[in-house]
Tab-separated table of C-alpha atoms (C1' of nucleotides) in Angstrom:
chain	number	residue	atom	x	y	z
A	1	MET	CA	0.000	0.000	0.000
A	2	LYS	CA	1.280	3.458	-0.808
A	3	SER	CA	2.013	5.956	1.944
A	4	GLN	CA	-0.489	8.330	0.457
A	5	GLU	CA	-3.270	5.790	0.618
A	6	ILE	CA	-2.456	4.945	4.194
A	7	SER	CA	-2.344	8.528	5.247
A	8	LYS	CA	-5.678	9.101	3.600
A	9	LEU	CA	-7.171	6.108	5.387
A	10	LEU	CA	-5.918	7.324	8.727
A	11	LYS	CA	-7.183	10.835	8.212
A	12	GLY	CA	-10.477	9.509	6.955
A	13	SER	CA	-10.922	7.733	10.255
A	14	GLY	CA	-10.134	10.818	12.275
A	15	LEU	CA	-6.739	9.563	13.355
A	16	LYS	CA	-3.564	11.562	13.529
A	17	VAL	CA	-0.984	10.563	10.991
A	18	THR	CA	2.060	9.615	13.016
A	19	PRO	CA	5.185	7.843	11.770
A	20	GLN	CA	4.389	4.909	14.046
A	21	ARG	CA	0.959	4.422	12.565
A	22	MET	CA	2.229	4.802	9.040
A	23	LEU	CA	4.859	2.179	9.641
A	24	ILE	CA	2.483	-0.253	11.285
A	25	MET	CA	-0.066	0.090	8.513
A	26	GLU	CA	2.620	-0.390	5.901
A	27	ILE	CA	3.894	-3.483	7.621
A	28	ILE	CA	0.538	-5.105	8.067
A	29	SER	CA	-0.564	-4.367	4.562
A	30	GLY	CA	2.607	-6.033	3.355
A	31	MET	CA	2.395	-9.130	5.508
A	32	TYR	CA	-0.013	-11.655	4.215
A	33	ASN	CA	0.685	-14.202	6.892
A	34	HIS	CA	-1.675	-12.901	9.547
A	35	PRO	CA	0.989	-11.625	11.859
A	36	THR	CA	0.663	-11.761	15.591
A	37	ALA	CA	1.200	-8.576	17.562
A	38	GLU	CA	4.629	-9.889	18.405
A	39	MET	CA	5.535	-10.341	14.754
A	40	VAL	CA	4.455	-6.811	13.990
A	41	ILE	CA	6.464	-5.528	16.911
A	42	SER	CA	9.671	-7.201	15.858
A	43	ARG	CA	9.245	-6.098	12.261
A	44	VAL	CA	8.578	-2.568	13.442
A	45	GLN	CA	11.667	-2.596	15.581
A	46	GLU	CA	13.826	-3.911	12.779
A	47	ILE	CA	12.901	-0.866	10.779
A	48	GLN	CA	12.701	1.692	13.507
A	49	PRO	CA	14.134	0.589	16.818
A	50	GLY	CA	12.748	2.480	19.738
A	51	ILE	CA	9.101	2.075	18.982
A	52	SER	CA	7.474	0.711	22.077
A	53	PRO	CA	5.570	-2.573	22.097
A	54	ALA	CA	2.850	-0.758	23.994
A	55	THR	CA	2.491	1.653	21.121
A	56	VAL	CA	2.118	-1.185	18.690
A	57	TYR	CA	-0.546	-2.795	20.825
A	58	LYS	CA	-2.374	0.479	21.194
A	59	THR	CA	-2.129	1.219	17.511
A	60	LEU	CA	-3.345	-2.226	16.495
A	61	ASP	CA	-6.249	-1.795	18.809
A	62	THR	CA	-7.069	1.600	17.358
A	63	LEU	CA	-6.843	0.335	13.797
A	64	VAL	CA	-9.148	-2.544	14.572
A	65	ARG	CA	-11.642	-0.212	16.225
A	66	LYS	CA	-11.552	1.966	13.125
A	67	LYS	CA	-11.892	-1.133	10.955
A	68	LEU	CA	-8.737	-0.458	8.991
A	69	ILE	CA	-7.498	-3.928	9.851
A	70	CYS	CA	-9.158	-6.918	11.404
A	71	LYS	CA	-8.367	-9.161	14.280
A	72	ILE	CA	-8.737	-12.896	14.257
A	73	SER	CA	-8.213	-15.403	16.990
A	74	THR	CA	-6.859	-18.889	16.784
A	75	ASP	CA	-7.163	-21.726	19.214
A	76	ASP	CA	-3.753	-21.010	20.668
A	77	GLY	CA	-5.151	-17.856	22.206
A	78	ILE	CA	-2.840	-15.486	20.398
A	79	MET	CA	-4.418	-12.707	18.397
A	80	ARG	CA	-3.512	-12.212	14.786
A	81	TYR	CA	-4.081	-9.277	12.521
A	82	ASP	CA	-5.227	-9.173	8.991
A	83	PRO	CA	-4.848	-6.319	6.539
A	84	VAL	CA	-7.837	-7.196	4.452
A	85	THR	CA	-11.323	-6.001	5.147
A	86	LEU	CA	-12.933	-7.665	2.149
A	87	GLN	CA	-15.167	-10.533	3.159
A	88	HIS	CA	-13.157	-13.687	3.172
A	89	HIS	CA	-12.617	-16.908	5.049
A	90	HIS	CA	-9.676	-18.543	6.712
A	91	LEU	CA	-7.930	-21.814	6.092
A	92	TYR	CA	-6.402	-23.143	9.292
A	93	SER	CA	-3.853	-25.880	9.227
A	94	THR	CA	-4.569	-28.465	11.870
A	95	THR	CA	-0.933	-29.521	11.903
A	96	SER	CA	1.173	-26.400	11.595
A	97	GLY	CA	-1.058	-23.586	12.776
A	98	LYS	CA	-0.587	-21.769	9.500
A	99	ILE	CA	-3.446	-19.586	8.311
A	100	LYS	CA	-4.299	-18.477	4.802
A	101	ASP	CA	-7.028	-16.304	3.428
A	102	PHE	CA	-9.633	-17.876	1.250
A	103	TYR	CA	-11.705	-15.805	-1.123
A	104	ASP	CA	-14.667	-17.281	-2.843
A	105	GLU	CA	-17.396	-15.038	-4.070
A	106	GLU	CA	-19.536	-17.964	-5.126
A	107	LEU	CA	-19.438	-19.265	-1.583
A	108	ASN	CA	-20.263	-15.855	-0.162
A	109	ARG	CA	-23.223	-15.555	-2.462
A	110	LEU	CA	-24.389	-19.053	-1.589
A	111	LEU	CA	-24.269	-18.314	2.117
A	112	ARG	CA	-25.850	-14.898	1.815
A	113	GLU	CA	-28.689	-16.376	-0.163
A	114	TYR	CA	-29.106	-19.157	2.326
A	115	PHE	CA	-29.365	-16.785	5.246
A	116	ASN	CA	-31.673	-14.455	3.379
A	117	ARG	CA	-33.982	-17.335	2.781
A	118	LYS	CA	-33.659	-18.934	6.177
A	119	LYS	CA	-33.462	-16.500	9.037
A	120	ILE	CA	-31.867	-17.602	12.278
A	121	PRO	CA	-34.524	-17.371	14.984
A	122	GLY	CA	-33.712	-14.752	17.585
A	123	PHE	CA	-30.586	-13.560	15.867
A	124	GLU	CA	-29.928	-10.695	13.543
A	125	LEU	CA	-27.035	-11.729	11.337
A	126	GLU	CA	-24.566	-9.030	10.415
A	127	ASP	CA	-21.598	-10.891	9.102
A	128	PHE	CA	-20.126	-14.352	8.820
A	129	ARG	CA	-16.825	-16.027	8.351
A	130	LEU	CA	-16.033	-19.626	7.641
A	131	GLU	CA	-13.306	-21.377	9.538
A	132	LEU	CA	-11.911	-24.124	7.369
A	133	ASN	CA	-9.723	-26.666	9.091
A	134	GLY	CA	-7.482	-29.061	7.273
A	135	LYS	CA	-4.035	-29.561	5.871
A	136	PHE	CA	-2.129	-27.664	3.246
A	137	ASP	CA	-0.856	-29.946	0.519
A	138	GLU	CA	2.781	-29.286	1.268
A	139	GLU	CA	2.166	-30.622	4.745
A	140	SER	CA	0.701	-33.969	3.741
A	141	THR	CA	3.638	-36.042	4.862
A	142	SER	CA	1.532	-38.823	6.323
A	143	ASN	CA	-0.804	-40.397	3.780
A	144	TYR	CA	-3.023	-42.112	6.261
A	145	VAL	CA	-6.128	-41.629	4.198
B	1	MET	CA	-24.697	-36.593	31.028
B	2	LYS	CA	-24.743	-39.635	33.274
B	3	SER	CA	-21.687	-40.614	35.285
B	4	GLN	CA	-21.607	-43.958	33.552
B	5	GLU	CA	-21.463	-42.383	30.145
B	6	ILE	CA	-18.698	-40.070	31.187
B	7	SER	CA	-16.682	-42.802	32.731
B	8	LYS	CA	-17.059	-44.844	29.576
B	9	LEU	CA	-15.935	-41.919	27.449
B	10	LEU	CA	-12.869	-41.388	29.596
B	11	LYS	CA	-11.905	-45.041	29.580
B	12	GLY	CA	-12.509	-45.240	25.874
B	13	SER	CA	-9.924	-42.529	25.394
B	14	GLY	CA	-7.404	-44.279	27.535
B	15	LEU	CA	-7.740	-41.852	30.409
B	16	LYS	CA	-7.875	-42.706	34.048
B	17	VAL	CA	-11.214	-42.074	35.649
B	18	THR	CA	-10.519	-39.629	38.454
B	19	PRO	CA	-13.063	-37.691	40.493
B	20	GLN	CA	-11.653	-34.437	39.097
B	21	ARG	CA	-12.195	-35.501	35.530
B	22	MET	CA	-15.650	-36.837	36.256
B	23	LEU	CA	-16.627	-33.563	37.831
B	24	ILE	CA	-15.209	-31.442	35.075
B	25	MET	CA	-16.904	-33.474	32.374
B	26	GLU	CA	-20.183	-33.328	34.255
B	27	ILE	CA	-19.910	-29.593	34.620
B	28	ILE	CA	-19.047	-28.887	31.039
B	29	SER	CA	-21.705	-31.172	29.682
B	30	GLY	CA	-24.208	-29.299	31.813
B	31	MET	CA	-23.124	-25.794	30.880
B	32	TYR	CA	-24.399	-24.725	27.546
B	33	ASN	CA	-22.931	-21.259	27.734
B	34	HIS	CA	-19.470	-22.024	26.457
B	35	PRO	CA	-17.720	-21.539	29.757
B	36	THR	CA	-14.266	-20.102	30.016
B	37	ALA	CA	-11.666	-22.023	31.977
B	38	GLU	CA	-12.256	-19.619	34.811
B	39	MET	CA	-15.973	-20.349	34.863
B	40	VAL	CA	-15.302	-24.055	34.976
B	41	ILE	CA	-12.819	-23.534	37.788
B	42	SER	CA	-15.199	-21.581	39.963
B	43	ARG	CA	-18.011	-24.048	39.356
B	44	VAL	CA	-15.661	-26.895	40.203
B	45	GLN	CA	-14.596	-25.239	43.399
B	46	GLU	CA	-18.155	-24.543	44.447
B	47	ILE	CA	-18.802	-28.247	44.344
B	48	GLN	CA	-15.498	-29.526	45.522
B	49	PRO	CA	-13.200	-26.903	46.995
B	50	GLY	CA	-9.583	-27.856	46.881
B	51	ILE	CA	-9.383	-28.769	43.244
B	52	SER	CA	-6.529	-26.819	41.795
B	53	PRO	CA	-6.971	-24.438	38.885
B	54	ALA	CA	-3.925	-26.043	37.358
B	55	THR	CA	-5.683	-29.371	37.399
B	56	VAL	CA	-8.662	-27.890	35.648
B	57	TYR	CA	-6.452	-26.377	32.973
B	58	LYS	CA	-4.600	-29.638	32.529
B	59	THR	CA	-7.796	-31.613	32.393
B	60	LEU	CA	-9.422	-29.294	29.894
B	61	ASP	CA	-6.361	-29.582	27.758
B	62	THR	CA	-6.410	-33.351	27.968
B	63	LEU	CA	-10.093	-33.541	27.138
B	64	VAL	CA	-9.610	-31.320	24.125
B	65	ARG	CA	-6.707	-33.433	22.933
B	66	LYS	CA	-8.878	-36.517	23.257
B	67	LYS	CA	-11.699	-34.681	21.498
B	68	LEU	CA	-14.165	-35.175	24.309
B	69	ILE	CA	-14.800	-31.452	24.371
B	70	CYS	CA	-13.826	-28.671	22.039
B	71	LYS	CA	-12.116	-25.375	22.465
B	72	ILE	CA	-13.156	-22.206	20.763
B	73	SER	CA	-11.578	-18.821	20.777
B	74	THR	CA	-13.169	-15.430	20.703
B	75	ASP	CA	-11.732	-12.109	19.770
B	76	ASP	CA	-11.139	-11.222	23.375
B	77	GLY	CA	-8.420	-13.832	23.515
B	78	ILE	CA	-10.029	-15.943	26.212
B	79	MET	CA	-10.565	-19.599	25.465
B	80	ARG	CA	-13.952	-21.150	25.890
B	81	TYR	CA	-14.978	-24.765	26.051
B	82	ASP	CA	-17.827	-26.526	24.458
B	83	PRO	CA	-19.295	-29.869	25.450
B	84	VAL	CA	-20.634	-30.750	22.063
B	85	THR	CA	-18.688	-32.545	19.420
B	86	LEU	CA	-21.491	-32.668	16.887
B	87	GLN	CA	-20.821	-30.413	13.948
B	88	HIS	CA	-22.313	-27.041	14.639
B	89	HIS	CA	-21.695	-23.355	14.246
B	90	HIS	CA	-21.471	-20.436	16.607
B	91	LEU	CA	-23.480	-17.274	16.904
B	92	TYR	CA	-21.378	-14.472	18.319
B	93	SER	CA	-22.947	-11.338	19.649
B	94	THR	CA	-21.072	-8.302	18.452
B	95	THR	CA	-22.369	-6.306	21.395
B	96	SER	CA	-22.326	-8.548	24.429
B	97	GLY	CA	-19.794	-11.255	23.600
B	98	LYS	CA	-22.399	-13.933	24.198
B	99	ILE	CA	-22.051	-17.133	22.193
B	100	LYS	CA	-24.682	-19.654	21.263
B	101	ASP	CA	-24.541	-22.862	19.327
B	102	PHE	CA	-26.278	-23.042	16.032
B	103	TYR	CA	-27.268	-26.351	14.521
B	104	ASP	CA	-28.463	-26.565	10.996
B	105	GLU	CA	-28.174	-29.807	9.140
B	106	GLU	CA	-29.410	-28.221	5.941
B	107	LEU	CA	-26.569	-25.739	6.116
B	108	ASN	CA	-24.042	-28.461	6.835
B	109	ARG	CA	-25.239	-30.439	3.870
B	110	LEU	CA	-25.126	-27.365	1.662
B	111	LEU	CA	-21.560	-26.624	2.629
B	112	ARG	CA	-20.395	-30.198	2.408
B	113	GLU	CA	-21.863	-30.460	-1.072
B	114	TYR	CA	-20.272	-27.209	-2.059
B	115	PHE	CA	-16.820	-28.296	-0.954
B	116	ASN	CA	-17.206	-31.717	-2.520
B	117	ARG	CA	-17.959	-30.063	-5.784
B	118	LYS	CA	-15.412	-27.315	-5.536
B	119	LYS	CA	-12.139	-28.329	-3.977
B	120	ILE	CA	-9.936	-25.701	-2.429
B	121	PRO	CA	-6.654	-25.703	-4.329
B	122	GLY	CA	-3.738	-26.804	-2.218
B	123	PHE	CA	-5.838	-27.580	0.810
B	124	GLU	CA	-7.311	-30.768	2.096
B	125	LEU	CA	-10.427	-29.814	4.014
B	126	GLU	CA	-11.187	-31.813	7.123
B	127	ASP	CA	-13.745	-29.777	8.929
B	128	PHE	CA	-15.424	-26.408	8.926
B	129	ARG	CA	-17.243	-24.130	11.254
B	130	LEU	CA	-19.168	-20.997	10.558
B	131	GLU	CA	-18.693	-17.959	12.709
B	132	LEU	CA	-21.886	-15.936	12.628
B	133	ASN	CA	-21.656	-12.412	13.959
B	134	GLY	CA	-24.636	-10.325	14.836
B	135	LYS	CA	-27.030	-9.406	17.582
B	136	PHE	CA	-29.404	-11.501	19.591
B	137	ASP	CA	-32.916	-10.134	19.475
B	138	GLU	CA	-33.075	-9.364	23.174
B	139	GLU	CA	-30.099	-7.071	22.678
B	140	SER	CA	-31.602	-4.910	19.973
B	141	THR	CA	-32.005	-1.856	22.124
B	142	SER	CA	-30.816	0.588	19.518
B	143	ASN	CA	-32.874	0.451	16.343
B	144	TYR	CA	-30.374	2.253	14.197
B	145	VAL	CA	-31.149	0.189	11.155
C	1	DG	C1'	3.485	-51.658	42.220
C	2	DT	C1'	3.656	-48.155	38.664
C	3	DG	C1'	2.615	-44.743	35.591
C	4	DG	C1'	-0.306	-41.349	35.205
C	5	DC	C1'	-2.753	-37.607	37.752
C	6	DT	C1'	-3.191	-33.928	41.186
C	7	DG	C1'	-1.999	-29.841	43.883
C	8	DC	C1'	0.835	-26.152	45.011
C	9	DA	C1'	3.413	-22.343	43.961
C	10	DA	C1'	5.973	-19.929	40.916
C	11	DA	C1'	6.922	-18.407	36.593
C	12	DG	C1'	5.652	-17.350	31.723
C	13	DC	C1'	3.589	-15.015	28.352
C	14	DC	C1'	0.776	-11.817	25.991
C	15	DT	C1'	-1.428	-7.681	26.730
C	16	DT	C1'	-3.072	-3.487	29.157
C	17	DT	C1'	-2.537	0.619	31.991
C	18	DG	C1'	-0.875	5.111	33.984
C	19	DC	C1'	1.499	8.882	33.438
C	20	DA	C1'	4.727	12.352	31.764
C	21	DG	C1'	6.540	14.236	27.816
C	22	DA	C1'	6.256	14.846	22.688
C	23	DC	C1'	3.915	15.709	18.565
C	24	DA	C1'	0.322	16.403	14.766
C	25	DT	C1'	-3.138	19.494	13.761
D	1	DA	C1'	-2.292	25.824	21.664
D	2	DT	C1'	-4.397	21.588	22.642
D	3	DG	C1'	-5.796	17.297	22.597
D	4	DT	C1'	-3.975	13.185	20.961
D	5	DC	C1'	-0.281	9.969	20.707
D	6	DT	C1'	4.024	7.822	22.304
D	7	DG	C1'	7.261	5.517	25.384
D	8	DC	C1'	8.501	3.571	29.568
D	9	DA	C1'	7.861	0.599	33.162
D	10	DA	C1'	4.973	-1.804	35.902
D	11	DA	C1'	1.062	-4.423	36.628
D	12	DG	C1'	-2.556	-7.406	35.072
D	13	DG	C1'	-4.732	-11.642	33.708
D	14	DC	C1'	-4.839	-16.051	31.747
D	15	DT	C1'	-2.306	-20.133	31.351
D	16	DT	C1'	1.661	-23.298	31.833
D	17	DT	C1'	5.343	-25.676	34.270
D	18	DG	C1'	8.055	-28.379	37.747
D	19	DC	C1'	7.992	-31.290	41.173
D	20	DA	C1'	6.566	-34.043	45.118
D	21	DG	C1'	3.053	-36.901	46.648
D	22	DC	C1'	-1.125	-39.573	45.597
D	23	DC	C1'	-4.265	-42.553	43.336
D	24	DA	C1'	-6.510	-45.422	39.663
D	25	DC	C1'	-5.392	-49.364	37.461
DNA sequence: GTGGCTGCAAAGCCTTTGCAGACAT
DNA sequence: ATGTCTGCAAAGGCTTTGCAGCCAC
C-alpha cells in the first residue's frame, strides 16, 4: 500500500498521521501471513528501533476499532491481525497452525442467499466467516487416508 | 450426562477415571454457555473446593486433545470450552460477547456439497465451522437500522 | 506396584494501563 | 495551543510448568 493511501485512510478515520501508525499500517498491509502482535512488533523494531511494544498494541487496537485492519483469533489464544477487510474466510492448518485467506465469491453468495432465505430465529445476522480446518498440501507427509 | 457415560468416554480414550475428571466433564456437559476455563474452575470449586486451577487447565487440555470437548476462541483472547462434538456453528454477539450454538443440518449439507464439488486448491479440508456475527434479538435496544 | 494424575506455587507469556513528555493538527 | 499519541515501566490476567506426593489401574 502506498504511503499516500495509508495517510488518507488514517485521516479519513479521524486519526492523527504519526510515523508509528504509518509504519504499522505499511507493515501489516505487506504481511499476508496474519501476523501476531509480536511479529508486527519485531518487524517494526527492525525498521525503527525504539518504537514501544505498547504503542504497537495500542495502535493495532485503534486500527481494529476503526476497521482499517481486522483481528482474528486462533485456538492457541494469540491474536492475529489481517490487513484485508474484504469478506473472506480462513484456512487453518490443523498440523502447523498456518493460516491463509480464502476468497470465494460464489461461496459468499451461496451463504448470503441461504441466510436471506432462512433467518436464524432470535438472531440478527450481520456478518459471517467460515473457519476451514485441514491440511495444506505441502504438509501432507503422512498419507493415512 | 450420566456418570456412567462419562466414565465410559474417559476409559474409551485411555484416560484414568478420576473424580476431578468426572466432575469437570459433568460440569461442562451441563453448561451450555461455552464456559471459560475460569468459569469451569469456579463451578468446580463450588462443588469440591480444593481442586486446583492447574488441574482444571490440565484436564481441559487433555479432554480437548482426546476430542471429548472442544475449544473455541473469541476475539477477546479468552478460550472457551464446548461440550458438544457434533458439527455445529457459533453465533457471536457483536455487542455482548455472548455465544450460542447453532445447529443446521441443511446448512451443513449445503456446505459439504459445495466443498465436494469445488475443492480448495492446495488444501485438504477436514472440517469447517461458521462464525456468525450479529445481535441476539433481546439485545436490539438501539434500532439504528 | 507403577505410571499417570493432582496440587501447590511460581513463573511465563501476551497484553493493558498510567502517566509524563512529545507531537500532529 | 491543545488534545492526541508515544514511550517507559509496571502491573494485570490467563495459562503453563516443575515437582513431590497420591491414586486409579
